[in-house]
Short mmCIF file of C-alpha atoms in Angstrom, two decimals:
data_model
loop_
_atom_site.label_atom_id
_atom_site.label_comp_id
_atom_site.label_asym_id
_atom_site.label_seq_id
_atom_site.Cartn_x
_atom_site.Cartn_y
_atom_site.Cartn_z
CA MET A 1 97.66 104.85 121.02
CA ALA A 2 99.83 101.80 121.69
CA LEU A 3 99.39 98.57 119.75
CA VAL A 4 98.27 95.48 121.63
CA PRO A 5 100.80 92.70 122.23
CA LEU A 6 100.25 89.66 120.03
CA THR A 7 99.85 87.55 123.16
CA ASP A 8 96.71 89.54 124.05
CA ILE A 9 94.82 88.09 121.07
CA PRO A 10 92.74 85.15 122.36
CA ALA A 11 93.49 81.90 120.56
CA THR A 12 89.86 80.87 120.01
CA PRO A 13 88.74 83.86 117.89
CA TRP A 14 92.10 83.73 116.13
CA ARG A 15 91.44 80.11 115.14
CA MET A 16 87.92 81.02 114.02
CA LEU A 17 89.35 83.79 111.83
CA ALA A 18 91.85 81.35 110.32
CA GLU A 19 89.00 79.04 109.38
CA ARG A 20 87.22 81.92 107.63
CA ALA A 21 90.29 83.61 106.15
CA ILE A 22 89.95 84.86 102.59
CA GLU A 23 93.44 83.51 101.86
CA PRO A 24 95.39 80.83 103.76
CA ASN A 25 98.68 81.43 105.53
CA GLY A 26 99.99 78.55 107.60
CA TYR A 27 102.64 80.77 109.20
CA TYR A 28 100.06 83.05 110.80
CA LEU A 29 98.05 80.24 112.38
CA PRO A 30 97.92 80.87 116.14
CA ASP A 31 99.76 77.71 117.20
CA TRP A 32 102.61 78.56 114.86
CA GLU A 33 102.91 82.31 115.32
CA LEU A 34 102.44 82.26 119.10
CA ALA A 35 105.23 79.67 119.34
CA VAL A 36 107.46 81.91 117.20
CA ASN A 37 106.54 84.87 119.38
CA ALA A 38 107.32 82.96 122.57
CA PHE A 39 110.59 81.27 121.66
CA ALA A 40 112.20 82.03 118.28
CA SER A 41 115.39 84.06 118.54
CA GLY A 42 114.92 87.64 117.33
CA ARG A 43 111.22 87.10 116.62
CA THR A 44 109.60 87.41 120.05
CA GLY A 45 107.51 90.26 121.40
CA ALA A 46 105.49 91.15 118.30
CA SER A 47 102.42 93.38 118.38
CA ALA A 48 99.18 92.99 116.47
CA LEU A 49 97.07 94.97 114.07
CA CYS A 50 93.63 93.48 114.58
CA ALA A 51 90.06 94.19 113.60
CA TRP A 52 86.98 93.12 115.52
CA SER A 53 83.37 93.00 114.41
CA GLU A 54 80.52 93.64 116.79
CA THR A 55 78.40 91.18 114.83
CA PRO A 56 78.94 87.83 116.57
CA LEU A 57 79.69 84.68 114.63
CA VAL A 58 78.47 82.44 117.45
CA PRO A 59 75.42 82.76 119.72
CA ASP A 60 77.42 83.80 122.79
CA GLY A 61 77.31 87.43 121.63
CA ALA A 62 81.07 87.97 121.79
CA ALA A 63 82.77 90.17 119.20
CA ARG A 64 84.64 88.23 116.55
CA LEU A 65 88.06 88.76 115.04
CA ILE A 66 87.90 89.69 111.33
CA GLY A 67 91.48 90.72 110.65
CA LEU A 68 94.93 90.06 112.07
CA LEU A 69 98.50 90.97 111.16
CA PRO A 70 101.42 90.52 113.58
CA VAL A 71 103.70 93.57 113.30
CA VAL A 72 106.95 95.08 114.54
CA SER A 73 108.40 98.57 114.23
CA MET A 74 110.38 99.61 111.16
CA TRP A 75 113.37 100.05 113.42
CA ARG A 76 113.16 96.46 114.58
CA ALA A 77 112.55 95.11 111.08
CA TYR A 78 115.14 97.16 109.20
CA LYS A 79 117.07 99.26 111.74
CA ILE A 80 115.59 102.36 110.08
CA PRO A 81 114.25 104.98 112.55
CA LEU A 82 111.12 106.03 110.65
CA PRO A 83 107.45 105.79 111.74
CA ALA A 84 106.25 102.66 110.00
CA LEU A 85 105.16 99.15 110.93
CA ALA A 86 106.28 95.96 109.20
CA SER A 87 104.70 92.52 109.17
CA ALA A 88 106.39 90.34 111.77
CA SER A 89 108.57 87.52 110.47
CA PRO A 90 106.82 84.21 111.25
CA TYR A 91 109.94 82.06 110.63
CA GLY A 92 108.48 81.37 107.21
CA THR A 93 108.49 83.41 104.03
CA LEU A 94 104.83 84.42 103.95
CA CYS A 95 103.26 87.36 105.82
CA THR A 96 99.86 87.56 104.13
CA PRO A 97 97.43 88.90 106.77
CA LEU A 98 94.40 86.90 107.87
CA LEU A 99 91.20 88.62 106.67
CA ASP A 100 87.66 87.35 107.17
CA ARG A 101 86.24 86.30 103.82
CA ASP A 102 82.94 88.14 104.41
CA ASN A 103 84.44 91.24 106.02
CA ALA A 104 87.82 91.68 104.33
CA ASN A 105 87.41 95.34 103.39
CA ASP A 106 86.10 96.30 106.83
CA ALA A 107 89.03 94.47 108.41
CA VAL A 108 91.55 96.33 106.25
CA ASN A 109 89.97 99.69 107.06
CA HIS A 110 90.05 98.97 110.80
CA MET A 111 93.67 97.78 110.69
CA ILE A 112 94.80 100.84 108.71
CA ALA A 113 93.07 103.10 111.23
CA GLN A 114 94.73 101.24 114.09
CA ALA A 115 98.16 101.65 112.48
CA ARG A 116 97.53 105.39 112.01
CA ASN A 117 96.42 105.77 115.63
CA ALA A 118 99.62 104.06 116.72
CA GLY A 119 101.62 106.80 114.97
CA ALA A 120 102.62 104.90 111.83
CA HIS A 121 102.74 106.61 108.45
CA ALA A 122 103.09 103.39 106.45
CA LEU A 123 102.68 99.65 106.71
CA ILE A 124 105.25 97.36 105.10
CA LEU A 125 103.97 93.94 104.10
CA ARG A 126 106.94 91.62 103.71
CA ASP A 127 106.67 88.40 101.70
CA VAL A 128 103.02 88.87 100.82
CA SER A 129 101.14 86.98 98.11
CA MET A 130 100.91 89.62 95.38
CA ASN A 131 98.01 88.16 93.41
CA GLY A 132 96.08 86.68 96.30
CA ALA A 133 92.67 87.64 97.66
CA ALA A 134 94.11 89.46 100.69
CA MET A 135 96.26 91.81 98.60
CA LYS A 136 93.32 92.44 96.26
CA ALA A 137 91.20 93.50 99.25
CA ILE A 138 93.97 95.77 100.54
CA THR A 139 94.42 97.36 97.11
CA GLU A 140 90.69 98.00 96.78
CA VAL A 141 90.46 99.67 100.19
CA LEU A 142 93.42 101.88 99.32
CA ARG A 143 91.82 102.80 96.00
CA GLN A 144 88.63 103.84 97.77
CA ASN A 145 90.74 106.14 99.95
CA GLY A 146 92.71 107.66 97.07
CA LEU A 147 95.83 105.61 97.85
CA ARG A 148 97.78 102.86 96.13
CA PRO A 149 100.34 100.29 97.26
CA ARG A 150 103.98 100.62 96.26
CA VAL A 151 105.76 97.41 95.29
CA LEU A 152 109.25 97.36 96.78
CA GLN A 153 110.32 94.07 95.22
CA SER A 154 108.70 90.93 93.91
CA HIS A 155 109.74 87.51 92.69
CA ALA A 156 108.23 84.19 91.65
CA ARG A 157 108.66 81.05 93.70
CA ALA A 158 107.76 77.44 93.11
CA CYS A 159 104.37 75.99 93.92
CA LEU A 160 102.54 72.75 93.18
CA ASP A 161 99.08 72.43 91.65
CA ALA A 162 98.04 69.39 93.66
CA ARG A 163 94.77 68.94 91.77
CA HIS A 164 96.55 67.05 88.99
CA ASP A 165 97.94 63.54 88.77
CA ALA A 166 101.35 63.41 90.44
CA ASP A 167 102.98 61.05 87.96
CA GLU A 168 101.88 63.22 85.06
CA LEU A 169 103.10 66.38 86.77
CA LEU A 170 106.50 64.87 87.54
CA ARG A 171 106.89 63.48 84.04
CA ASP A 172 106.08 66.86 82.49
CA ALA A 173 108.37 68.69 84.91
CA LEU A 174 111.42 66.42 84.89
CA GLY A 175 111.19 64.39 81.71
CA GLY A 176 111.78 60.68 81.23
CA LYS A 177 115.58 60.84 81.32
CA LYS A 178 115.75 62.66 84.67
CA LEU A 179 113.12 60.41 86.23
CA LYS A 180 115.06 57.36 85.08
CA GLU A 181 118.20 58.71 86.77
CA LEU A 182 116.26 59.39 89.98
CA ARG A 183 114.88 55.83 89.94
CA ARG A 184 118.42 54.54 89.56
CA GLN A 185 119.50 56.61 92.58
CA ARG A 186 116.53 55.36 94.57
CA ASN A 187 117.46 51.76 93.75
CA ARG A 188 121.01 52.42 94.92
CA LEU A 189 119.66 53.98 98.11
CA ALA A 190 117.53 50.86 98.62
CA GLU A 191 120.75 48.84 98.90
CA HIS A 192 121.03 50.41 102.37
CA GLY A 193 117.55 49.16 103.31
CA ALA A 194 113.99 49.11 102.01
CA ILE A 195 112.73 52.60 101.15
CA SER A 196 109.73 53.83 103.11
CA PHE A 197 107.90 57.16 103.24
CA ASP A 198 106.32 57.90 106.60
CA VAL A 199 103.86 60.65 107.50
CA ALA A 200 103.59 61.74 111.14
CA ARG A 201 100.22 63.37 111.83
CA THR A 202 99.25 62.93 115.47
CA PRO A 203 100.79 65.12 118.19
CA GLU A 204 102.61 62.08 119.59
CA ALA A 205 104.02 61.06 116.21
CA VAL A 206 104.97 64.63 115.32
CA THR A 207 106.69 65.13 118.68
CA ALA A 208 108.98 62.20 117.87
CA ALA A 209 109.40 63.05 114.18
CA VAL A 210 110.46 66.65 114.82
CA GLU A 211 113.49 65.36 116.74
CA THR A 212 114.46 63.26 113.73
CA PHE A 213 113.99 66.27 111.48
CA MET A 214 116.15 68.52 113.65
CA ALA A 215 118.90 65.92 113.88
CA LEU A 216 118.98 65.59 110.09
CA GLU A 217 118.93 69.35 109.57
CA ALA A 218 121.80 69.79 112.03
CA SER A 219 123.93 67.14 110.32
CA GLY A 220 124.74 69.10 107.17
CA TRP A 221 125.51 72.51 105.69
CA LYS A 222 122.91 74.33 107.78
CA ALA A 223 124.80 73.36 110.90
CA ARG A 224 128.08 74.50 109.35
CA ARG A 225 126.50 77.89 108.71
CA GLY A 226 124.97 77.94 112.17
CA THR A 227 121.38 78.12 110.90
CA ALA A 228 120.02 74.73 111.98
CA LEU A 229 117.06 74.98 114.36
CA GLN A 230 118.65 72.62 116.86
CA GLN A 231 121.62 74.94 117.28
CA ASP A 232 119.54 77.62 119.00
CA GLU A 233 117.59 76.83 122.15
CA GLY A 234 114.84 79.31 121.31
CA ASP A 235 114.43 78.10 117.74
CA ALA A 236 114.32 74.49 118.89
CA GLY A 237 111.70 75.36 121.49
CA PHE A 238 109.59 77.15 118.91
CA ILE A 239 109.56 74.31 116.39
CA ARG A 240 108.76 71.69 119.02
CA ARG A 241 105.80 73.66 120.37
CA ALA A 242 104.52 74.80 116.98
CA THR A 243 104.54 71.44 115.23
CA THR A 244 102.95 69.56 118.11
CA GLY A 245 100.31 72.26 118.60
CA LEU A 246 99.34 72.32 114.93
CA ALA A 247 99.28 68.53 114.72
CA ALA A 248 96.47 68.53 117.27
CA SER A 249 94.26 70.31 114.71
CA GLY A 250 95.55 68.37 111.68
CA GLN A 251 97.53 71.35 110.40
CA CYS A 252 101.05 69.92 110.54
CA GLU A 253 102.70 66.81 109.15
CA ILE A 254 106.31 65.69 109.26
CA VAL A 255 107.27 63.45 106.36
CA THR A 256 110.33 61.21 106.57
CA LEU A 257 112.12 59.05 104.01
CA HIS A 258 113.85 55.96 105.44
CA ALA A 259 116.35 53.52 103.99
CA GLY A 260 115.71 50.57 106.26
CA GLU A 261 115.79 51.93 109.79
CA THR A 262 117.85 54.98 108.81
CA PRO A 263 116.07 58.31 108.22
CA VAL A 264 117.73 59.97 105.22
CA ALA A 265 115.47 63.01 104.76
CA ALA A 266 112.62 64.72 106.60
CA ALA A 267 110.47 67.80 106.08
CA ILE A 268 107.88 69.83 107.95
CA VAL A 269 104.66 70.61 106.08
CA LEU A 270 101.92 72.93 107.34
CA ARG A 271 98.30 72.81 106.20
CA HIS A 272 95.81 75.67 106.18
CA GLN A 273 92.49 75.34 104.39
CA ASP A 274 93.26 73.94 100.91
CA ARG A 275 96.94 74.89 100.89
CA ALA A 276 100.10 73.17 102.11
CA PHE A 277 103.34 74.95 103.04
CA TYR A 278 106.69 73.19 102.61
CA PHE A 279 108.57 74.70 105.56
CA LYS A 280 112.00 73.10 105.84
CA LEU A 281 113.93 70.06 104.67
CA GLY A 282 116.68 68.16 106.45
CA VAL A 283 118.84 65.46 104.85
CA ASP A 284 121.57 63.06 105.85
CA GLU A 285 124.46 64.19 103.69
CA ARG A 286 126.12 60.78 103.90
CA PHE A 287 123.54 59.76 101.29
CA ALA A 288 123.93 62.89 99.17
CA LYS A 289 124.81 61.00 95.97
CA PHE A 290 121.33 59.44 96.05
CA SER A 291 119.58 62.86 96.19
CA PRO A 292 117.59 62.15 99.38
CA GLY A 293 115.99 65.61 99.42
CA VAL A 294 114.74 65.19 95.88
CA GLN A 295 113.56 61.65 96.60
CA LEU A 296 111.58 62.91 99.59
CA THR A 297 110.09 65.76 97.53
CA LEU A 298 108.93 63.32 94.86
CA GLU A 299 107.14 61.28 97.53
CA LEU A 300 105.71 64.43 99.08
CA THR A 301 104.40 65.52 95.67
CA LYS A 302 102.53 62.23 95.32
CA HIS A 303 101.25 62.51 98.89
CA LEU A 304 99.87 66.03 98.36
CA CYS A 305 98.34 65.23 94.99
CA ALA A 306 96.55 62.26 96.57
CA SER A 307 94.94 64.53 99.17
CA ALA A 308 91.25 65.27 98.75
CA VAL A 309 91.76 68.62 100.54
CA ILE A 310 94.98 70.18 99.25
CA ALA A 311 94.71 72.18 96.01
CA THR A 312 98.02 74.05 96.11
CA ALA A 313 101.35 73.64 97.87
CA ASP A 314 103.59 76.66 98.43
CA SER A 315 107.27 75.79 98.46
CA THR A 316 107.99 78.95 100.54
CA ALA A 317 111.46 78.68 98.97
CA SER A 318 113.72 81.31 97.45
CA ALA A 319 113.07 82.45 93.90
CA ASP A 320 115.97 80.51 92.42
CA HIS A 321 115.88 77.41 94.60
CA PRO A 322 117.84 74.74 92.69
CA MET A 323 116.04 71.71 94.15
CA ILE A 324 112.35 72.61 94.15
CA ASN A 325 112.11 74.81 91.05
CA PRO A 326 112.55 72.00 88.49
CA ILE A 327 110.06 69.75 90.32
CA TRP A 328 107.23 72.14 91.20
CA ARG A 329 106.73 74.14 88.03
CA GLY A 330 103.89 76.39 89.17
CA ARG A 331 104.81 79.88 90.35
CA LEU A 332 103.49 82.24 93.02
CA ARG A 333 104.29 85.94 92.91
CA ILE A 334 105.59 87.05 96.30
CA GLY A 335 106.78 90.53 97.21
CA ASP A 336 107.27 93.35 99.68
CA VAL A 337 104.68 96.11 99.50
CA LEU A 338 104.63 99.57 101.06
CA ILE A 339 101.13 100.62 102.17
CA PRO A 340 100.72 104.41 102.67
CA LEU A 341 98.31 105.30 105.45
CA ARG A 342 97.61 108.93 104.47
CA ARG A 343 97.26 110.79 101.18
CA ARG A 344 100.16 112.94 99.96
CA ASP A 345 102.29 112.11 103.00
CA PRO A 346 105.95 113.17 102.48
CA VAL A 347 107.05 110.76 105.23
CA VAL A 348 105.96 107.83 103.03
CA SER A 349 108.38 108.98 100.32
CA MET A 350 111.16 109.07 102.93
CA ILE A 351 110.30 105.54 104.03
CA HIS A 352 110.22 104.35 100.42
CA ALA A 353 113.59 105.94 99.67
CA ALA A 354 115.19 104.46 102.79
CA LEU A 355 113.95 100.95 101.94
CA THR A 356 115.12 101.28 98.33
CA ALA A 357 118.59 102.38 99.44
CA ARG A 358 118.80 99.54 101.95
CA HIS A 359 117.83 97.00 99.30
CA SER A 360 120.49 98.33 96.91
CA VAL A 361 123.22 98.08 99.55
CA ARG A 362 122.19 94.55 100.51
CA GLU A 363 122.09 93.48 96.86
CA LEU A 364 125.64 94.78 96.32
CA ALA A 365 126.80 92.91 99.42
CA ARG A 366 125.08 89.72 98.25
CA ARG A 367 126.78 89.90 94.86
CA ALA A 368 130.15 90.53 96.51
CA VAL A 369 129.75 87.46 98.73
CA HIS A 370 128.73 85.36 95.72
CA LEU A 371 131.77 86.58 93.77
CA VAL A 372 134.13 85.72 96.62
CA ARG A 373 132.65 82.21 96.91
CA GLU A 374 132.95 81.62 93.19
CA ARG A 375 136.58 82.70 93.18
CA ARG A 376 137.35 80.37 96.07
CA LYS A 377 135.88 77.49 94.08
CA SER A 378 138.02 78.25 91.02
#
């Protein structure tokens, strides 16, 4: 049985599921993921594992969506020709599925059955929240079926507990000496014009601000590596559509730090339920000695802590990110998990072995590249 294309999932029940999700994931909101699926290079054409309940949530009698996970084949995800499905990359480092808070276990059971019927022997959840409510529901359903998840890799990444006072958090994280140095840099930056922190929220404001963000991102090292959004027509189309679409429902902000009339740093922030997601940061490297990215992050920290809605902010950054780790001292455990779909299935062991070998090869390559770069610096 073939999987349904992601584009076949109606947006309205998808949005209703997102409102009721047991765990937030801004990167699987429909306005974001459908924009990725329509435009983003290498990320289009995903399918969906989805679960529907015959019990309606609204009086119109229509079935409601209780579970959703965009997926691609293992071949597409890893170039490994084995029968497994992997969570589709949403152009953000979080693939936690959306599960209805009152029907999470039923949703997981339906989605596992759908994956089996599609011919898969395993489901690979990439960049999933390891200790979150969704993974707990998945683990419980597996336990009931005599199965258990296999952790392929995990790491901790920075997050912010936005329920505390921002000044206190920053003082505890950075210390008085570092904060004094950052204030000195801010004062030097102010010599180029009065410092202002702007938050674009409306679709019109976000439409303008995303152009500023992309210009900043494309002015530095990301452009030199060819990874800036503006450098790819599909990626640029995705981010324009996604940010404007989410702004219409209050789920996207673009924050910008100005020195006078000059934007020196900008970032895209998604919101889902009580969680914010720090997507990407762009800076004007002409002002690098004033740490514009850090200055923006300090302002963003204060902005999120002042919110009556946001409880946590996920940096969605790498485990060892040198900028965000010292500032946001909370940690989220994120990992890749292999979900077997049948008991005592030898194919699952083959899939596990192939993924482990691939990870080892990539880790050796990463270390080799790092060594070459370090030698060039010396």
